[in-house]
XYZ file of C-alpha atoms in Angstrom:
630
model
C -18.442 38.188 -27.380
C -20.364 41.336 -28.422
C -19.803 44.162 -30.914
C -17.998 46.314 -28.324
C -15.506 43.459 -27.648
C -14.799 43.146 -31.392
C -14.343 46.926 -31.652
C -11.966 46.948 -28.694
C -9.831 44.088 -30.060
C -9.763 45.711 -33.525
C -9.039 49.168 -32.098
C -11.949 50.744 -33.987
C -15.376 52.066 -33.041
C -18.484 49.860 -32.660
C -20.098 51.676 -35.594
C -17.146 50.712 -37.807
C -17.582 47.050 -36.847
C -21.335 47.321 -37.554
C -20.682 48.755 -41.027
C -18.234 45.978 -41.882
C -20.514 43.229 -40.574
C -23.476 44.600 -42.506
C -21.442 45.159 -45.710
C -21.800 48.967 -45.521
C -18.080 49.593 -45.444
C -17.378 51.451 -48.711
C -15.850 54.362 -46.831
C -13.582 52.144 -44.707
C -10.003 51.397 -45.756
C -9.099 47.874 -46.828
C -6.487 47.689 -44.089
C -9.055 48.474 -41.377
C -11.624 46.151 -42.929
C -9.139 43.215 -42.985
C -8.110 43.847 -39.384
C -11.736 43.771 -38.187
C -12.616 40.731 -40.279
C -9.583 38.892 -38.884
C -10.864 39.412 -35.319
C -14.412 38.443 -36.353
C -13.162 35.204 -37.914
C -10.940 34.424 -34.945
C -13.835 34.783 -32.492
C -16.531 33.390 -34.826
C -18.506 36.584 -34.252
C -22.074 36.881 -35.509
C -24.526 39.570 -34.403
C -26.525 38.166 -31.476
C -29.778 38.753 -33.282
C -28.747 35.926 -35.536
C -28.118 33.520 -32.678
C -31.737 33.228 -31.720
C -34.009 31.386 -34.061
C -37.496 30.048 -33.566
C -36.653 26.959 -35.598
C -34.979 24.047 -33.830
C -31.554 23.010 -35.190
C -31.470 19.590 -33.422
C -27.914 20.246 -32.243
C -26.468 20.755 -28.775
C -23.028 22.085 -27.871
C -20.595 20.873 -25.225
C -17.825 23.204 -24.052
C -15.353 21.308 -21.877
C -12.616 22.863 -19.804
C -10.030 20.349 -21.019
C -9.838 17.215 -23.116
C -9.373 14.846 -20.173
C -11.764 16.549 -17.808
C -14.684 14.158 -18.230
C -13.331 10.844 -19.521
C -16.392 8.843 -20.622
C -18.838 11.622 -19.704
C -18.671 12.897 -23.285
C -19.480 9.401 -24.577
C -22.628 9.401 -22.434
C -23.652 12.825 -23.744
C -23.146 11.932 -27.400
C -24.865 8.546 -27.141
C -27.947 9.981 -25.413
C -28.086 12.930 -27.848
C -28.024 10.580 -30.837
C -30.736 8.395 -29.347
C -32.866 11.542 -28.967
C -32.202 12.714 -32.523
C -29.665 15.442 -31.709
C -26.196 16.053 -33.064
C -23.350 17.223 -30.810
C -20.808 20.001 -31.373
C -17.852 19.747 -28.982
C -15.450 22.537 -28.002
C -12.307 22.208 -25.906
C -11.153 25.276 -23.958
C -7.823 23.686 -22.972
C -8.168 25.396 -19.564
C -7.542 28.721 -21.346
C -10.035 31.539 -20.793
C -9.224 33.224 -24.126
C -9.893 29.989 -26.015
C -13.076 29.582 -24.026
C -14.194 33.036 -25.140
C -13.651 32.054 -28.758
C -15.626 28.847 -28.219
C -18.593 30.745 -26.761
C -18.499 33.173 -29.696
C -18.490 30.274 -32.145
C -21.872 29.071 -30.853
C -23.621 31.788 -32.879
C -22.166 30.403 -36.076
C -23.207 26.805 -35.345
C -26.768 27.686 -34.255
C -27.496 25.181 -31.505
C -30.484 24.416 -29.251
C -28.720 24.079 -25.889
C -25.292 24.090 -24.215
C -23.516 21.973 -21.604
C -20.719 24.154 -20.298
C -17.800 23.501 -17.978
C -16.347 26.960 -17.144
C -12.587 27.471 -17.028
C -12.761 29.945 -14.125
C -15.113 32.317 -12.335
C -14.115 34.993 -14.824
C -15.710 32.888 -17.553
C -19.167 34.138 -16.575
C -18.227 37.665 -17.643
C -18.117 36.384 -21.230
C -21.848 35.685 -21.098
C -22.866 39.189 -20.096
C -24.869 40.854 -22.837
C -25.865 37.565 -24.421
C -29.628 37.187 -24.369
C -30.000 33.431 -24.301
C -33.047 31.990 -25.795
C -31.506 28.557 -25.390
C -30.881 26.512 -22.193
C -27.417 26.412 -20.654
C -26.309 23.766 -18.125
C -23.134 24.480 -16.158
C -21.103 21.599 -14.810
C -18.047 21.252 -12.577
C -16.965 22.869 -9.327
C -16.582 26.365 -10.884
C -20.093 26.463 -12.352
C -21.791 28.134 -9.403
C -24.602 27.076 -7.091
C -26.663 25.539 -9.877
C -23.751 23.649 -11.389
C -24.225 19.910 -11.843
C -21.462 17.806 -10.307
C -20.088 14.301 -10.438
C -20.502 12.819 -6.940
C -16.856 13.169 -5.915
C -17.750 14.559 -2.485
C -20.129 11.672 -1.795
C -17.554 9.124 -3.007
C -14.826 10.589 -0.767
C -17.195 10.594 2.207
C -18.192 6.955 1.761
C -14.638 5.749 1.036
C -13.440 7.429 4.234
C -16.353 5.874 6.091
C -15.284 2.434 4.834
C -11.883 2.942 6.465
C -13.418 4.223 9.704
C -15.645 1.134 9.850
C -12.474 -0.990 9.853
C -11.145 0.833 12.896
C -8.971 3.484 11.249
C -8.784 6.890 12.915
C -5.480 8.146 11.426
C -6.489 8.544 7.790
C -4.556 10.441 5.129
C -5.673 11.716 1.743
C -3.791 11.362 -1.568
C -4.738 14.152 -3.955
C -4.067 15.209 -7.532
C -4.749 18.859 -8.305
C -7.662 19.208 -10.697
C -11.392 19.662 -11.138
C -12.379 17.136 -8.496
C -9.919 18.275 -5.801
C -12.209 20.650 -3.912
C -15.242 18.349 -3.840
C -13.211 15.290 -2.911
C -11.462 17.074 -0.052
C -14.777 18.437 1.241
C -16.252 14.927 1.316
C -13.188 13.649 3.177
C -13.399 16.447 5.747
C -17.135 16.028 6.228
C -16.788 12.342 6.995
C -14.087 12.977 9.593
C -16.228 15.675 11.197
C -19.346 13.494 11.307
C -17.355 10.728 13.017
C -15.762 13.132 15.526
C -12.256 12.758 14.061
C -9.858 15.680 13.754
C -8.831 16.921 10.323
C -5.039 17.203 10.054
C -3.694 19.279 7.160
C -0.359 17.431 7.369
C -2.116 14.231 6.268
C -3.029 15.681 2.858
C -0.489 14.722 0.205
C -0.222 15.833 -3.404
C 3.181 14.137 -3.787
C 4.492 10.713 -2.798
C 7.339 11.964 -0.646
C 9.486 10.914 2.298
C 7.124 12.608 4.747
C 4.309 10.316 3.646
C 6.504 7.222 4.015
C 7.580 8.414 7.464
C 3.984 8.820 8.622
C 3.148 5.318 7.416
C 6.237 3.890 9.116
C 5.418 5.429 12.486
C 1.701 4.619 12.104
C 0.591 8.251 12.321
C -1.222 7.320 9.083
C -2.773 3.839 8.943
C -4.960 4.285 5.849
C -5.184 6.448 2.730
C -8.065 7.547 0.526
C -7.046 8.617 -2.988
C -8.809 11.049 -5.324
C -7.284 9.455 -8.431
C -6.769 5.807 -9.314
C -3.425 6.491 -11.009
C -2.126 8.142 -7.845
C -3.244 5.113 -5.830
C -1.403 2.804 -8.230
C 1.750 4.896 -7.946
C 1.495 4.704 -4.157
C 1.017 0.927 -4.307
C 4.127 0.642 -6.482
C 6.075 2.819 -4.013
C 5.077 0.574 -1.110
C 6.164 -2.506 -3.073
C 9.555 -0.953 -3.796
C 9.974 -0.298 -0.057
C 8.914 -3.867 0.772
C 5.786 -2.653 2.543
C 2.541 -4.540 2.300
C -0.985 -3.276 1.602
C -3.177 -3.596 3.671
C -0.858 -5.013 6.357
C 1.132 -1.774 6.688
C -1.445 0.679 5.354
C -4.952 0.378 3.907
C -5.725 2.027 0.562
C -8.985 2.998 -1.160
C -9.586 5.117 -4.247
C -12.137 6.260 -6.791
C -11.785 5.091 -10.381
C -13.328 6.293 -13.633
C -15.337 3.910 -15.803
C -12.889 4.142 -18.696
C -11.924 0.971 -20.528
C -8.332 2.149 -20.780
C -6.440 1.233 -17.616
C -2.985 2.634 -16.778
C -0.007 0.336 -17.362
C 0.550 0.369 -13.581
C -2.857 -1.277 -13.126
C -1.694 -4.621 -14.525
C -1.787 -7.291 -11.800
C -2.954 -4.647 -9.309
C -6.244 -4.628 -7.477
C -7.162 -1.693 -5.279
C -10.376 -1.327 -3.307
C -12.253 1.279 -5.354
C -15.527 3.011 -6.078
C -16.091 3.352 -9.819
C -17.483 6.740 -10.865
C -19.992 6.152 -13.658
C -18.983 9.063 -15.890
C -20.971 7.766 -18.868
C -24.154 7.644 -16.773
C -23.497 11.203 -15.633
C -23.067 12.296 -19.260
C -26.348 10.629 -20.167
C -28.045 12.376 -17.230
C -26.702 15.787 -18.353
C -27.858 15.319 -21.920
C -31.324 14.119 -20.864
C -31.716 17.104 -18.529
C -30.686 19.550 -21.255
C -33.045 18.011 -23.827
C -35.878 18.125 -21.272
C -35.283 21.872 -20.951
C -34.979 22.355 -24.727
C -38.277 20.560 -25.242
C -39.783 22.311 -22.209
C -40.238 19.167 -20.169
C -39.512 19.261 -16.431
C -39.017 15.619 -15.541
C -35.275 15.585 -14.832
C -33.908 14.916 -11.375
C -32.396 17.924 -9.633
C -29.081 16.137 -9.103
C -27.180 13.075 -10.274
C -27.370 10.186 -7.811
C -25.094 7.132 -7.816
C -25.048 4.171 -5.479
C -21.510 3.179 -4.533
C -20.203 -0.354 -4.064
C -16.593 -1.387 -3.483
C -15.088 -3.258 -6.431
C -13.163 -5.405 -3.919
C -11.812 -5.252 -0.364
C -8.288 -6.510 -1.033
C -6.509 -3.345 0.092
C -8.603 -2.657 3.197
C -7.615 -4.066 6.561
C -7.701 -3.131 10.199
C -4.925 -0.996 11.730
C -1.996 -3.069 12.910
C -2.715 -2.309 16.550
C -6.176 -3.855 16.208
C -5.059 -7.025 14.459
C -4.090 -10.226 16.203
C -0.782 -10.326 17.982
C 2.319 -11.436 16.154
C 5.846 -12.733 16.604
C 8.752 -10.418 15.817
C 12.164 -11.912 15.030
C 15.484 -10.060 14.993
C 18.774 -11.442 13.741
C 21.160 -12.114 10.892
C 19.894 -12.718 7.380
C 22.156 -14.617 5.006
C 22.201 -16.154 1.597
C 23.813 -19.562 2.137
C 25.630 -21.755 -0.306
C 25.604 -25.394 0.773
C 28.253 -27.623 -0.814
C 27.843 -31.400 -0.520
C 31.092 -33.382 -0.271
C 31.969 -36.968 0.468
C 34.318 -36.048 3.320
C 35.187 -32.759 4.975
C 38.638 -31.543 3.895
C 41.735 -31.837 6.020
C 44.333 -29.085 6.266
C 45.659 -28.022 2.828
C 43.387 -30.579 1.095
C 41.383 -29.858 -2.063
C 38.158 -31.790 -2.574
C 35.466 -32.168 -5.209
C 31.972 -30.790 -4.571
C 29.116 -33.127 -5.476
C 26.212 -30.663 -5.411
C 25.682 -27.003 -4.658
C 22.534 -25.240 -3.409
C 21.932 -21.581 -2.567
C 19.074 -20.419 -0.365
C 18.213 -17.797 2.268
C 19.331 -18.962 5.697
C 20.277 -17.865 9.178
C 18.390 -18.419 12.407
C 16.241 -15.297 12.039
C 14.919 -16.010 8.552
C 14.591 -19.752 9.274
C 12.485 -19.034 12.352
C 10.363 -16.510 10.457
C 9.578 -19.093 7.789
C 8.809 -21.727 10.410
C 6.491 -19.392 12.370
C 4.628 -18.429 9.202
C 4.293 -22.097 8.280
C 2.663 -22.683 11.671
C 0.005 -20.065 10.917
C 1.186 -17.089 12.961
C 1.791 -13.551 11.775
C 5.492 -12.713 11.810
C 7.702 -9.662 11.280
C 11.419 -10.001 10.493
C 13.932 -7.290 11.401
C 17.464 -7.207 10.010
C 19.754 -5.656 7.412
C 20.588 -6.843 3.910
C 22.860 -5.417 1.247
C 22.129 -3.324 -1.778
C 22.571 -6.244 -4.157
C 20.818 -9.005 -6.077
C 21.151 -11.375 -3.118
C 18.798 -9.083 -1.194
C 16.235 -9.462 -3.992
C 16.284 -13.224 -3.392
C 15.764 -12.636 0.326
C 12.749 -10.376 -0.278
C 11.290 -12.841 -2.771
C 11.509 -15.671 -0.247
C 9.933 -13.556 2.497
C 7.097 -12.642 0.163
C 6.527 -16.293 -0.756
C 6.141 -17.167 2.934
C 3.919 -14.113 3.681
C 6.468 -12.687 6.112
C 6.306 -8.979 6.943
C 9.591 -7.684 5.524
C 9.092 -3.996 6.362
C 11.820 -4.372 8.995
C 14.336 -5.791 6.512
C 16.256 -2.804 5.175
C 18.801 -2.528 2.371
C 22.054 -0.902 3.469
C 23.967 1.111 0.901
C 27.600 0.143 0.376
C 26.981 -3.224 2.063
C 26.571 -6.775 0.783
C 23.988 -9.235 2.011
C 25.436 -11.654 4.564
C 26.722 -14.919 3.126
C 27.544 -18.333 4.507
C 29.410 -21.170 2.829
C 28.798 -24.613 4.306
C 30.505 -27.908 3.513
C 28.374 -30.926 4.447
C 29.753 -34.477 4.271
C 27.923 -37.772 3.782
C 27.490 -38.202 7.548
C 25.927 -34.805 7.957
C 28.912 -33.186 9.643
C 29.646 -29.679 8.420
C 31.902 -26.662 8.612
C 30.679 -23.149 7.855
C 32.355 -19.868 6.999
C 30.315 -16.683 7.369
C 30.710 -13.249 5.829
C 28.533 -11.065 8.029
C 28.118 -8.257 5.488
C 25.108 -6.037 6.217
C 24.331 -8.038 9.380
C 27.248 -6.330 11.126
C 25.693 -2.919 10.404
C 22.559 -3.591 12.449
C 22.845 -1.184 15.368
C 20.929 0.551 18.119
C 19.809 3.346 15.815
C 18.450 0.865 13.236
C 16.387 -0.886 15.905
C 15.039 2.398 17.257
C 14.064 3.503 13.745
C 11.941 0.344 13.468
C 10.416 0.582 16.949
C 6.923 0.795 15.462
C 7.281 -2.789 14.204
C 7.286 -4.041 17.798
C 3.699 -2.890 18.261
C 1.262 -5.739 18.819
C 4.127 -8.207 19.338
C 3.374 -11.015 21.780
C 6.767 -12.747 21.542
C 10.028 -11.267 20.342
C 12.745 -13.759 19.349
C 16.194 -12.158 19.422
C 19.286 -13.895 18.073
C 22.686 -13.490 19.703
C 24.449 -13.282 16.306
C 23.896 -9.526 15.866
C 25.861 -6.627 17.397
C 25.434 -6.223 21.158
C 24.024 -2.678 21.008
C 21.285 -3.904 18.666
C 20.448 -6.741 21.085
C 20.199 -4.382 24.054
C 18.059 -1.897 22.110
C 15.751 -4.654 20.835
C 15.207 -5.992 24.351
C 14.339 -2.552 25.730
C 11.894 -1.730 22.921
C 10.289 -5.187 23.032
C 9.711 -4.880 26.770
C 8.272 -1.402 26.352
C 5.862 -2.812 23.746
C 4.742 -5.487 26.236
C 6.338 -8.413 24.397
C 7.897 -11.460 26.026
C 11.505 -12.046 24.968
C 12.893 -15.358 23.772
C 16.665 -15.039 23.488
C 18.231 -17.552 21.106
C 21.793 -17.824 22.405
C 23.532 -19.275 19.357
C 26.936 -17.629 19.736
C 29.786 -18.358 22.112
C 29.719 -14.795 23.460
C 28.481 -14.102 26.957
C 24.966 -12.738 27.306
C 25.071 -8.956 27.838
C 24.403 -8.241 31.505
C 22.064 -5.390 30.508
C 19.486 -7.856 29.170
C 19.671 -10.778 31.601
C 16.689 -9.628 33.651
C 14.693 -8.837 30.504
C 14.882 -12.372 29.072
C 11.712 -14.400 29.630
C 12.979 -17.564 27.926
C 16.601 -18.341 27.130
C 17.229 -21.028 24.530
C 20.717 -22.405 24.021
C 22.656 -25.510 22.994
C 25.172 -27.555 24.974
C 28.644 -26.704 23.734
C 30.141 -30.031 24.687
C 31.187 -33.238 22.956
C 30.978 -35.174 26.214
C 27.632 -36.835 25.554
C 27.931 -38.981 28.691
C 27.686 -35.882 30.910
C 25.424 -33.838 28.642
C 22.475 -33.829 31.045
C 24.635 -32.934 34.013
C 26.327 -30.107 32.093
C 22.934 -28.801 30.928
C 21.599 -28.647 34.500
C 24.681 -26.783 35.700
C 24.394 -24.304 32.858
C 20.669 -23.855 33.419
C 21.112 -23.238 37.148
C 23.719 -20.587 36.411
C 21.350 -18.657 34.108
C 18.440 -18.935 36.555
C 20.611 -17.539 39.353
C 21.522 -14.565 37.147
C 17.847 -13.652 36.721
C 16.676 -15.470 33.582
C 13.089 -16.594 34.173
C 13.030 -19.778 32.047
C 15.893 -21.684 30.428
C 15.599 -24.320 27.684
C 18.731 -26.235 26.688
C 18.990 -28.480 23.643
C 20.606 -31.766 24.705
C 20.350 -33.454 21.270
C 18.994 -37.020 21.566
C 18.512 -36.512 25.312
C 15.777 -33.989 24.611
C 15.369 -30.484 25.981
C 15.965 -29.438 29.549
C 13.255 -26.978 30.587
C 14.051 -25.125 33.831
C 12.714 -22.249 35.873
C 13.136 -21.263 39.523
C 10.526 -23.869 40.531
C 11.373 -27.053 38.639
C 13.366 -28.846 35.965
C 11.814 -31.003 33.273
C 13.157 -32.926 30.277
C 10.988 -32.648 27.173
C 11.325 -34.847 24.106
C 9.218 -36.210 21.275
C 8.237 -39.890 21.276
C 10.945 -40.765 18.788
C 13.812 -38.310 19.195
C 15.899 -38.122 16.036
C 18.220 -35.261 16.969
C 21.868 -36.065 16.491
C 23.033 -32.601 15.399
C 21.888 -29.089 16.184
C 21.566 -28.048 12.505
C 18.226 -26.285 12.004
C 16.326 -28.270 14.646
C 16.969 -25.450 17.132
C 15.270 -22.961 14.817
C 12.331 -25.322 14.414
C 12.034 -25.714 18.197
C 12.217 -21.996 19.019
C 9.707 -21.021 16.328
C 7.204 -23.711 17.338
C 7.634 -22.782 21.006
C 6.721 -19.146 20.302
C 3.935 -20.025 17.857
C 2.122 -22.350 20.252
C 2.513 -20.101 23.273
C 0.835 -17.451 21.114
C -1.926 -19.995 20.431
C -2.488 -20.065 24.201
C -0.507 -23.132 25.291
C 1.603 -23.081 28.454
C 5.393 -23.031 28.156
C 5.567 -26.726 29.054
C 2.880 -27.691 26.537
C 4.423 -25.541 23.789
C 7.861 -27.051 24.494
C 6.487 -30.572 24.052
C 4.921 -29.577 20.714
C 8.162 -27.822 19.698
C 10.117 -31.031 20.329
C 8.022 -32.772 17.671
C 8.617 -29.898 15.242
C 12.369 -30.074 15.844
C 12.413 -33.830 15.368
C 10.611 -33.467 12.029
C 13.006 -30.757 10.903
C 16.113 -32.732 11.782
C 14.890 -35.707 9.738
C 14.913 -33.646 6.496
C 17.898 -32.818 4.330
C 16.711 -29.435 3.114
C 16.748 -26.298 5.245
C 13.799 -23.968 4.639
C 11.407 -26.610 3.209
C 12.033 -28.806 6.257
C 9.958 -26.698 8.634
C 6.712 -28.465 9.409
C 3.308 -26.891 8.789
C 0.618 -26.655 11.461
C -1.666 -29.378 10.076
C 1.132 -31.937 9.629
C 2.579 -31.188 13.051
C -0.703 -31.504 14.901
C -1.640 -34.660 12.998
C 1.698 -36.278 13.879
C 1.186 -35.393 17.544
C -2.453 -36.418 17.974
C -1.733 -39.952 16.819
C 0.582 -40.870 19.730
C -0.472 -38.139 22.158
C -3.929 -36.791 21.383
C -4.324 -34.932 24.695
C -1.485 -32.516 23.893
C -3.303 -30.640 21.119
C -6.369 -28.564 21.998
C -9.364 -29.594 19.948
């Protein structure tokens, strides 16, 4: 701010301002004098001749663009200044160029030895014209010109992106927050893609967490994200949690983080793979460089250098298509209430209930839990309601590390329910309210087609609508998966899927236990003739009839304990798929599955009764050590 600027703002001549400043204003009216003095006070104006002084004041000034622009950088400046015997005068421009002009004018009043300045805009430099500095000025930030000193945001973005590329990601998006680091961060991101021969896609840059971003993650057109701000990364993590998506299973996430001690509330119980920007060290570097110039030393480094190390790797994984193959399960998802009674009721009879238990159930969720317990990666696909029962379902899936991204809440629907009466002998009757299960349709399956990627075996239940079954079979086949069809209903198998079924599992619907084996063979032969490749039929204590177009074989554990179908069928099917994925033949996997089913049937509970891999293999190796690969 010079004398001409004061004259212009006061609407008087420069000579009038000079007279007032130098107390030679006897001929000037009091009204004019007060108007000029008001402008002088507002802009802290002092003739520039008074700014320069040969004597050192031992003070430096810091003019920041905004109060939050540097976090702990200011702490680093002040601490280093104090250690060097300097005081610090701090100005905040509040991102306002007029306020910045006032701050620059105020420097003459405070008489300082050097300035660290973060310009508000390119126009800010016009405010310095006419000022004959005899003191050093350091500019900082992306607007400060070619000689501006910068935090290493570009380098951090480059190396974070490189971390993702090293894990196999090629479809990388960028989460941004508009601000002082935006330009540098984006340049670092672009440079890394260019250096690794990856295309930059403008549509993968997001300033908002919107539906388009979620869509790109769902269809895997984005498999990883690099974030310019830690808070934005936390908000994204919270969004993924609310959508029942998992990080890094569904999308990898990395971010930079400031070295502030104050963490956002969202950060509680959250760990994101981050680089920490050492703002305080940068502030110390700036202050040391300025003092070196004030004291005419030339020992400072030309730029600030920081080595980056990831705080952790918890949110970085490989893209789903590069990870090991998985099992995908499609079917009904229920919340069951099991009521224990002494005897099942007769017609019009009321009975007392001894105990009541509620738990997630249904073949699909039971099999998903069993597969996970056997050490394989599993994705569950189905519909639940928009209710508290769905929360219990999601909680259970999370506890068993099951990918629930295919389990979707349906508005205006209730989660499926089942009410089961079980008597002292283990006999039961069940009533089912299908709820959201009945809404699962062809369109729902197609919308989740991406979840079939990397699927080795797809287990499809017959208790969902036919169009969903047909769609699931087509998509699974297109993805290269083998289909295990769990025929649990009394409905006929849709003719459109017969030739797509690799393994058909079903139970004998007969109370004639004397002819159970004969009936099973007849049923199996019928399915084989229709085009099913392999048929497995549960014959209870008789074991399992395993048939294909070449041979028939009965498989059973050493001590069969199967008197009722209950959840032993789910245990068998899940173990069959899990061990075929481990590389066992169908016959070998069926033998192992028979042991799993026998274990399951010997337990009273439902979900806890599925055997884990260690227990199963230990129980098998004792009587039949050759069955398990060592």
